[in-house]
Tab-separated table of C-alpha atoms in Angstrom:
chain	number	residue	atom	x	y	z
A	1	MET	CA	-4.305	1.937	11.965
A	2	PHE	CA	-1.798	2.202	8.808
A	3	ALA	CA	-1.403	-0.400	6.317
A	4	ARG	CA	1.026	-1.635	3.627
A	5	LYS	CA	0.153	-3.081	0.668
A	6	SER	CA	2.574	-4.892	-2.197
A	7	GLY	CA	2.764	-3.944	-5.865
A	8	GLN	CA	2.220	-7.504	-6.666
A	9	ALA	CA	-1.410	-8.228	-6.621
A	10	ARG	CA	-3.180	-10.504	-9.479
A	11	GLY	CA	-4.647	-7.595	-11.115
A	12	ILE	CA	-4.695	-3.943	-10.926
A	13	ARG	CA	-1.558	-3.989	-9.413
A	14	ALA	CA	0.025	-6.819	-11.557
A	15	ARG	CA	-0.896	-4.654	-14.536
A	16	LEU	CA	0.661	-1.262	-13.164
A	17	ARG	CA	3.659	-3.264	-12.089
A	18	GLY	CA	4.097	-4.852	-15.921
A	19	ALA	CA	3.524	-0.868	-16.611
A	20	SER	CA	6.840	0.283	-14.224
A	21	VAL	CA	8.860	-1.818	-15.460
A	22	VAL	CA	8.409	-1.126	-19.107
A	23	LEU	CA	8.354	2.659	-18.792
A	24	ALA	CA	11.560	2.563	-16.451
A	25	ALA	CA	13.323	0.542	-19.117
A	26	ILE	CA	12.682	3.398	-21.571
A	27	GLY	CA	14.180	6.098	-18.638
A	28	VAL	CA	17.216	4.024	-18.548
A	29	VAL	CA	17.902	4.824	-21.814
A	30	ILE	CA	16.432	8.562	-21.693
A	31	GLY	CA	18.571	9.168	-18.629
A	32	PHE	CA	17.195	11.895	-16.083
A	33	ALA	CA	16.853	15.578	-17.188
A	34	GLU	CA	16.821	18.006	-14.190
A	35	GLY	CA	13.860	20.758	-13.902
A	36	PRO	CA	12.824	23.687	-11.707
A	37	ALA	CA	13.156	23.006	-8.158
A	38	ALA	CA	9.838	22.721	-5.833
A	39	ALA	CA	9.412	24.813	-3.016
A	40	ALA	CA	11.357	23.568	-0.089
A	41	ASP	CA	10.562	20.750	1.975
A	42	ASN	CA	12.554	19.569	5.103
A	43	TRP	CA	13.466	15.951	4.176
A	44	THR	CA	15.868	13.803	6.399
A	45	ALA	CA	17.047	10.804	4.907
A	46	VAL	CA	16.961	7.340	6.548
A	47	ALA	CA	20.166	5.141	6.816
A	48	ASP	CA	20.040	1.636	6.082
A	49	PRO	CA	19.979	-0.656	8.889
A	50	ASP	CA	23.172	-2.135	7.728
A	51	SER	CA	25.318	-2.512	4.312
A	52	SER	CA	23.530	-5.639	3.169
A	53	ARG	CA	20.016	-4.319	3.242
A	54	TRP	CA	17.938	-1.470	2.305
A	55	PHE	CA	14.829	-0.061	3.813
A	56	ASP	CA	12.068	0.146	1.214
A	57	ALA	CA	9.054	0.486	2.830
A	58	PHE	CA	7.569	2.173	6.631
A	59	LEU	CA	4.948	1.865	8.837
A	60	ALA	CA	4.435	4.665	11.198
A	61	ASN	CA	2.438	4.037	14.403
A	62	GLY	CA	1.331	5.741	17.668
A	63	GLY	CA	3.826	7.843	19.825
A	64	ASP	CA	7.274	6.766	18.429
A	65	THR	CA	6.875	3.386	16.911
A	66	VAL	CA	7.683	2.953	13.319
A	67	PHE	CA	7.749	-0.678	11.604
A	68	ALA	CA	10.046	-0.697	8.532
A	69	ARG	CA	10.812	-3.383	5.611
A	70	SER	CA	14.296	-4.306	4.640
A	71	GLY	CA	15.286	-6.070	1.687
A	72	SER	CA	18.634	-8.004	0.825
A	73	TYR	CA	19.894	-10.682	-1.713
A	74	PRO	CA	21.426	-13.517	0.773
A	75	GLY	CA	23.223	-14.812	-2.155
A	76	GLY	CA	24.454	-11.751	-2.843
A	77	ASP	CA	22.920	-11.015	-6.162
A	78	ALA	CA	19.496	-10.605	-7.545
A	79	GLY	CA	19.538	-13.582	-8.886
A	80	SER	CA	19.372	-15.167	-5.500
A	81	GLY	CA	16.102	-13.715	-4.258
A	82	GLU	CA	14.905	-10.827	-2.548
A	83	VAL	CA	14.214	-11.608	1.248
A	84	ALA	CA	12.398	-9.111	3.034
A	85	ARG	CA	13.196	-8.703	6.974
A	86	TYR	CA	11.095	-6.747	9.430
A	87	TRP	CA	12.412	-4.075	12.077
A	88	GLN	CA	10.663	-1.929	14.505
A	89	ARG	CA	11.751	1.635	15.757
A	90	ASN	CA	11.336	2.805	19.216
A	91	GLY	CA	12.600	6.529	19.696
A	92	THR	CA	15.790	6.257	17.571
A	93	THR	CA	16.820	2.804	17.893
A	94	TRP	CA	15.549	0.256	14.938
A	95	THR	CA	15.656	-3.233	15.961
A	96	LEU	CA	15.407	-6.374	13.962
A	97	LEU	CA	12.652	-8.641	14.318
A	98	PRO	CA	12.905	-12.407	14.088
A	99	ALA	CA	12.291	-14.062	10.916
A	100	ILE	CA	9.066	-15.256	9.882
A	101	SER	CA	9.303	-19.099	9.819
A	102	SER	CA	5.736	-19.820	8.916
A	103	GLN	CA	6.223	-18.553	5.361
A	104	THR	CA	9.123	-16.857	3.227
A	105	VAL	CA	7.857	-13.259	2.837
A	106	GLU	CA	9.667	-12.019	0.199
A	107	THR	CA	9.731	-8.089	-1.330
A	108	ASN	CA	8.066	-9.141	-4.159
A	109	ASP	CA	5.177	-11.267	-2.338
A	110	ASP	CA	1.580	-10.305	-2.023
A	111	ASP	CA	1.957	-9.605	1.889
A	112	VAL	CA	-0.101	-6.715	3.223
A	113	TRP	CA	0.755	-5.171	6.753
A	114	THR	CA	-1.058	-3.279	9.487
A	115	ALA	CA	-0.217	-2.243	13.278
A	116	THR	CA	-1.976	-0.483	16.347
A	117	SER	CA	1.367	-0.811	18.564
A	118	ALA	CA	4.725	-1.753	19.128
A	119	ASN	CA	3.011	-5.140	20.217
A	120	ASP	CA	0.306	-5.553	17.769
A	121	PHE	CA	1.741	-5.857	14.369
A	122	TRP	CA	0.549	-7.958	11.527
A	123	VAL	CA	2.410	-9.192	8.378
A	124	VAL	CA	-0.135	-11.205	5.917
A	125	GLY	CA	1.526	-13.295	2.858
A	126	GLN	CA	1.373	-16.379	1.063
A	127	THR	CA	3.628	-19.726	1.301
A	128	ALA	CA	5.141	-21.266	-1.799
A	129	ALA	CA	1.812	-23.223	-1.954
A	130	ALA	CA	-0.086	-19.816	-2.410
A	131	ALA	CA	-1.781	-20.559	1.054
A	132	THR	CA	-2.434	-17.350	2.719
A	133	VAL	CA	-0.491	-17.050	6.155
A	134	GLY	CA	-1.431	-14.067	8.656
A	135	ASN	CA	1.300	-13.461	11.356
A	136	HIS	CA	1.057	-11.378	14.530
A	137	TRP	CA	3.833	-9.567	16.335
A	138	ASN	CA	2.971	-9.467	19.742
A	139	GLY	CA	5.980	-7.924	20.893
A	140	THR	CA	7.644	-10.965	22.058
A	141	ALA	CA	7.209	-13.867	19.463
A	142	TRP	CA	5.573	-14.274	15.985
A	143	GLU	CA	1.953	-15.959	16.451
A	144	GLN	CA	0.067	-17.373	13.245
A	145	ARG	CA	-3.265	-16.146	12.677
A	146	SER	CA	-4.518	-17.503	9.174
A	147	PRO	CA	-7.969	-17.835	7.677
A	148	THR	CA	-8.943	-21.125	7.239
A	149	ASP	CA	-10.418	-20.566	4.321
A	150	THR	CA	-7.539	-21.472	1.854
A	151	THR	CA	-8.822	-19.757	-1.039
A	152	VAL	CA	-8.741	-16.287	0.410
A	153	ARG	CA	-6.122	-14.148	-0.757
A	154	PHE	CA	-5.946	-10.695	1.312
A	155	LEU	CA	-4.325	-7.495	-0.612
A	156	ASP	CA	-4.877	-4.968	2.049
A	157	ILE	CA	-5.536	-4.911	5.665
A	158	LYS	CA	-6.214	-2.026	8.271
A	159	ALA	CA	-6.093	-3.086	12.236
A	160	VAL	CA	-8.292	-0.993	14.346
A	161	SER	CA	-7.041	-3.093	17.490
A	162	ALA	CA	-5.409	-6.236	18.533
A	163	ASN	CA	-9.078	-8.157	18.170
A	164	ASP	CA	-10.638	-6.174	15.229
A	165	VAL	CA	-8.863	-6.230	12.105
A	166	TRP	CA	-10.194	-6.124	8.854
A	167	ALA	CA	-8.687	-7.640	5.391
A	168	VAL	CA	-9.840	-7.380	1.929
A	169	GLY	CA	-8.914	-9.494	-1.338
A	170	THR	CA	-9.892	-11.992	-3.829
A	171	THR	CA	-10.487	-15.858	-4.051
A	172	ARG	CA	-7.639	-17.912	-5.891
A	173	SER	CA	-8.946	-20.906	-7.885
A	174	SER	CA	-7.826	-22.806	-10.869
A	175	SER	CA	-11.542	-24.138	-11.844
A	176	ALA	CA	-13.913	-21.691	-10.596
A	177	SER	CA	-16.482	-20.019	-12.551
A	178	SER	CA	-16.972	-17.075	-10.303
A	179	LEU	CA	-14.023	-15.462	-8.027
A	180	PRO	CA	-15.568	-13.280	-5.562
A	181	GLY	CA	-13.967	-10.384	-3.732
A	182	THR	CA	-13.123	-11.338	-0.159
A	183	ILE	CA	-13.659	-9.296	3.309
A	184	GLY	CA	-12.532	-10.998	6.230
A	185	HIS	CA	-12.869	-9.574	10.034
A	186	TRP	CA	-10.594	-10.540	12.780
A	187	THR	CA	-12.383	-10.712	15.932
A	188	GLY	CA	-9.809	-11.898	18.491
A	189	SER	CA	-10.957	-15.613	17.677
A	190	GLY	CA	-10.541	-16.172	14.344
A	191	TRP	CA	-11.331	-14.607	10.802
A	192	GLN	CA	-15.232	-14.069	9.623
A	193	VAL	CA	-15.208	-14.201	5.923
A	194	THR	CA	-17.537	-12.503	3.918
A	195	LYS	CA	-17.478	-12.734	-0.134
A	196	VAL	CA	-19.101	-10.226	-2.618
A	197	THR	CA	-19.849	-10.920	-6.301
A	198	PRO	CA	-21.334	-8.070	-8.185
A	199	THR	CA	-22.180	-10.414	-10.936
A	200	THR	CA	-23.001	-13.959	-11.693
A	201	GLY	CA	-19.529	-15.455	-13.252
A	202	SER	CA	-17.642	-12.201	-12.398
A	203	GLN	CA	-14.043	-12.000	-10.830
A	204	THR	CA	-13.573	-9.364	-8.248
A	205	GLU	CA	-10.457	-8.170	-6.418
A	206	LEU	CA	-10.573	-5.685	-3.259
A	207	THR	CA	-7.139	-3.780	-3.220
A	208	SER	CA	-8.071	-1.260	-0.359
A	209	VAL	CA	-9.547	-1.203	2.739
A	210	TYR	CA	-10.180	1.941	5.009
A	211	VAL	CA	-12.317	1.640	8.430
A	212	LYS	CA	-13.880	5.015	9.665
A	213	SER	CA	-15.771	3.192	12.137
A	214	ALA	CA	-17.379	-0.010	12.853
A	215	SER	CA	-20.531	0.937	10.994
A	216	ASP	CA	-18.636	2.882	8.446
A	217	ILE	CA	-16.035	0.741	6.500
A	218	TRP	CA	-14.905	1.117	2.619
A	219	ALA	CA	-13.041	-1.314	0.248
A	220	ALA	CA	-12.474	-0.787	-3.111
A	221	GLY	CA	-10.690	-2.579	-6.066
A	222	GLU	CA	-11.986	-4.023	-9.506
A	223	THR	CA	-14.569	-6.305	-10.692
A	224	CYS	CA	-14.647	-7.844	-14.109
A	225	THR	CA	-17.282	-9.261	-15.989
A	226	ALA	CA	-15.400	-12.715	-16.750
A	227	VAL	CA	-12.987	-14.682	-14.969
A	228	GLY	CA	-9.294	-13.887	-16.765
A	229	GLY	CA	-9.939	-10.017	-16.440
A	230	SER	CA	-12.300	-9.229	-19.119
A	231	ASN	CA	-14.531	-5.934	-19.381
A	232	CYS	CA	-13.403	-4.836	-15.917
A	233	ARG	CA	-14.117	-1.560	-14.074
A	234	GLY	CA	-13.414	0.194	-10.578
A	235	TYR	CA	-15.788	-1.513	-7.783
A	236	VAL	CA	-16.470	-0.072	-4.418
A	237	THR	CA	-18.616	-1.682	-1.473
A	238	HIS	CA	-19.573	-0.301	1.798
A	239	TYR	CA	-20.389	-1.477	5.340
A	240	ASP	CA	-22.937	-0.012	7.855
A	241	GLY	CA	-22.571	-1.968	10.207
A	242	THR	CA	-24.800	-4.587	8.919
A	243	SER	CA	-24.341	-5.468	5.489
A	244	TRP	CA	-21.808	-4.515	2.555
A	245	LYS	CA	-23.766	-2.801	-0.672
A	246	GLU	CA	-22.061	-1.871	-3.690
A	247	VAL	CA	-21.400	2.189	-3.916
A	248	ALA	CA	-21.733	3.121	-7.902
A	249	VAL	CA	-18.338	4.752	-9.166
A	250	PRO	CA	-18.665	6.883	-12.277
A	251	THR	CA	-18.701	5.330	-15.594
A	252	GLY	CA	-15.309	4.946	-17.120
A	253	THR	CA	-13.466	4.347	-13.456
A	254	VAL	CA	-10.634	1.895	-13.716
A	255	GLY	CA	-9.772	-0.051	-11.077
A	256	ILE	CA	-9.470	1.472	-7.705
A	257	GLU	CA	-5.773	1.121	-5.949
A	258	GLU	CA	-6.236	2.964	-2.776
A	259	ILE	CA	-9.337	4.234	-0.519
A	260	THR	CA	-8.747	6.302	2.531
A	261	ALA	CA	-10.683	8.889	4.337
A	262	GLY	CA	-9.504	12.362	5.859
A	263	PRO	CA	-9.953	14.319	9.121
A	264	SER	CA	-13.535	16.076	8.018
A	265	GLY	CA	-14.670	12.180	6.722
A	266	GLU	CA	-14.790	12.793	3.142
A	267	VAL	CA	-13.587	9.519	1.208
A	268	TRP	CA	-10.991	9.415	-1.357
A	269	ALA	CA	-10.032	6.776	-3.926
A	270	ALA	CA	-7.680	6.973	-6.672
A	271	ALA	CA	-8.212	4.707	-9.929
A	272	GLY	CA	-4.919	5.199	-12.346
A	273	THR	CA	-4.386	8.909	-12.347
A	274	LYS	CA	-8.055	9.874	-11.288
A	275	VAL	CA	-9.419	10.919	-8.132
A	276	LEU	CA	-13.059	10.760	-6.427
A	277	ARG	CA	-14.092	12.037	-3.419
A	278	TRP	CA	-17.413	10.950	-1.602
A	279	THR	CA	-19.344	13.588	0.005
A	280	GLY	CA	-21.839	11.764	1.338
A	281	SER	CA	-24.301	11.327	-1.572
A	282	ALA	CA	-22.279	11.414	-4.723
A	283	TRP	CA	-18.763	11.052	-5.959
A	284	THR	CA	-16.991	14.670	-6.884
A	285	GLY	CA	-14.084	14.987	-9.272
A	286	GLY	CA	-11.443	18.172	-9.522
A	287	ALA	CA	-8.584	16.586	-7.723
A	288	ASP	CA	-7.130	14.554	-10.925
A	289	VAL	CA	-3.436	14.206	-11.145
A	290	SER	CA	-2.204	15.557	-14.137
A	291	VAL	CA	1.702	15.117	-13.939
A	292	SER	CA	3.915	14.387	-17.076
A	293	GLY	CA	4.570	10.640	-17.455
A	294	ALA	CA	2.423	9.218	-14.303
A	295	TYR	CA	0.624	6.429	-15.164
A	296	ALA	CA	-0.695	5.672	-11.511
A	297	ILE	CA	-1.469	7.158	-8.091
A	298	ARG	CA	0.043	4.320	-6.196
A	299	GLU	CA	-0.387	5.876	-2.664
A	300	LEU	CA	-2.958	7.999	-0.676
A	301	THR	CA	-2.127	8.748	3.078
A	302	TRP	CA	-2.542	11.738	5.523
A	303	ALA	CA	-0.255	13.326	7.431
A	304	GLY	CA	-0.193	16.637	9.659
A	305	GLY	CA	-4.001	16.671	8.220
A	306	LYS	CA	-2.570	16.958	4.746
A	307	LEU	CA	-3.286	14.363	2.040
A	308	TYR	CA	-0.284	13.181	-0.030
A	309	ALA	CA	-0.040	11.050	-3.020
A	310	GLY	CA	2.836	8.933	-4.047
A	311	LEU	CA	3.359	8.189	-8.262
A	312	GLY	CA	4.146	5.586	-10.409
A	313	LEU	CA	6.293	7.686	-13.039
A	314	GLY	CA	7.170	6.196	-16.799
A	315	SER	CA	9.150	9.535	-18.212
A	316	ALA	CA	12.570	11.195	-17.799
A	317	ASN	CA	11.915	14.058	-15.566
A	318	SER	CA	12.619	15.965	-12.519
A	319	HIS	CA	9.348	15.282	-10.703
A	320	SER	CA	9.369	13.930	-7.093
A	321	GLY	CA	7.178	11.441	-7.512
A	322	ILE	CA	4.899	12.791	-4.537
A	323	LEU	CA	2.160	15.399	-4.319
A	324	ARG	CA	0.588	17.388	-1.215
A	325	TRP	CA	-3.528	18.595	-1.810
A	326	THR	CA	-3.833	22.098	-1.000
A	327	GLY	CA	-7.327	22.257	-0.869
A	328	THR	CA	-7.756	23.079	-4.137
A	329	ALA	CA	-5.024	21.610	-6.376
A	330	TRP	CA	-2.251	18.974	-6.135
A	331	GLU	CA	1.589	20.284	-5.679
A	332	GLN	CA	4.743	18.924	-6.153
A	333	VAL	CA	6.608	18.052	-2.745
A	334	THR	CA	10.219	18.834	-2.949
A	335	ARG	CA	12.489	15.429	-4.754
A	336	VAL	CA	14.094	13.650	-1.927
A	337	PRO	CA	17.588	14.170	-1.499
A	338	GLU	CA	19.591	11.519	-3.409
A	339	THR	CA	22.883	10.938	-5.225
A	340	THR	CA	22.046	8.617	-8.460
A	341	GLY	CA	21.132	11.463	-11.040
A	342	TYR	CA	18.299	9.260	-11.989
A	343	TYR	CA	14.309	9.821	-12.220
A	344	VAL	CA	11.708	8.760	-9.714
A	345	THR	CA	10.162	5.410	-11.117
A	346	ASN	CA	7.976	4.596	-7.799
A	347	VAL	CA	7.021	5.701	-4.748
A	348	TYR	CA	6.484	2.535	-3.098
A	349	GLU	CA	5.136	3.724	0.228
A	350	LEU	CA	4.158	7.099	1.839
A	351	SER	CA	2.682	6.310	5.805
A	352	GLY	CA	1.882	9.607	7.776
A	353	ALA	CA	2.938	9.332	11.235
A	354	PRO	CA	0.791	11.013	14.264
A	355	ASP	CA	2.973	13.744	14.956
A	356	GLY	CA	2.631	14.597	11.076
A	357	THR	CA	5.808	13.325	10.149
A	358	LEU	CA	5.638	11.771	6.722
A	359	TRP	CA	7.783	8.525	6.008
A	360	ALA	CA	8.254	7.752	2.228
A	361	ALA	CA	10.307	4.968	0.297
A	362	GLY	CA	10.472	4.487	-3.075
A	363	SER	CA	13.134	3.878	-6.272
A	364	TYR	CA	14.642	5.332	-9.365
A	365	ALA	CA	15.505	3.850	-12.521
A	366	GLN	CA	19.230	3.229	-13.136
A	367	LEU	CA	21.019	0.851	-15.460
A	368	PHE	CA	21.636	-2.684	-13.889
A	369	ALA	CA	20.085	-1.461	-10.797
A	370	THR	CA	17.116	-0.023	-8.895
A	371	PRO	CA	18.438	2.668	-6.309
A	372	THR	CA	15.907	2.976	-3.629
A	373	PHE	CA	15.267	6.180	-1.580
A	374	ALA	CA	14.024	6.591	2.295
A	375	ALA	CA	13.329	9.441	4.211
A	376	THR	CA	11.301	11.541	6.112
A	377	LEU	CA	9.473	14.942	5.532
A	378	ALA	CA	9.164	17.121	9.028
A	379	PRO	CA	5.612	17.902	10.125
A	380	GLY	CA	4.704	21.318	8.822
A	381	SER	CA	6.471	21.072	5.942
């Protein structure tokens, strides 16, 4: 029940990704300045599967199963296009899954992923014609499980079981006067799609979904009063087992990138560097991120009963880009060991395994290149 989302969504994430490119470019000029070390954390680097590829995201799952995504340049350089392949780890062995033939899933596509077991792994992306394609790995082969509504664009997905999968996103159209948010439910035989439109003529994009139970599901993103992205605000909707209803967020909340829930059931949402917590009747604050150069919380995940946040950073500093909630404040996790001598620009992925291990992947800023890091943080750190 873990999901991976790319940074290429049309609204919120496209703007964040654009900011990261500009800020990373600034960082290349400024360079990296080492600062005080954080408290020791036991990181272990994850080796690349082969010399022509690199891991850029992880999806931890039950038992010893972990899925990973790796990138490569088939033509030998960035101009040839970066293509993603998917790996499965059982115990200590990585196995490369067959290529997905129904679409070209690139690391820069709007694909999302989720899994419940080694035989239940989903990757959802788009074809060159921008049609949404759902791909399911059954342990032996890929099966295509795409929505029949060709206007649907999924931006996040969460599987509860092989026949109970939830996905959220938006509607794509070149002429529509209103672009509603979309909520899809895979029931085992097909996708049931619900469309939400907070106001007439609006454009809504749902970028995160969290399933607490069959009658307690949360989805979040942003809604704009007009197609084209003007006058936008954060948006949250909740399913009580019967219908979806908007849950108003505090005035001034920007688009929400992540929504999740902890062991106690408390719901957390990240909007820029602002963090909201739903206590059951209202949103509370007090957990905003205040890190020099941080422009967004890109990831929120739980590992070992602790909440971790992965940041997008845009100033030359020695911050690791990863925070851990102590119960009263955020503390910096030790910087992932690396040798580039440049600062972290983006934490692509944080994924917590059932045993408490945190899997992390991200990138550094470097002239003419974007070195990546891939590592695990031992339980109990």
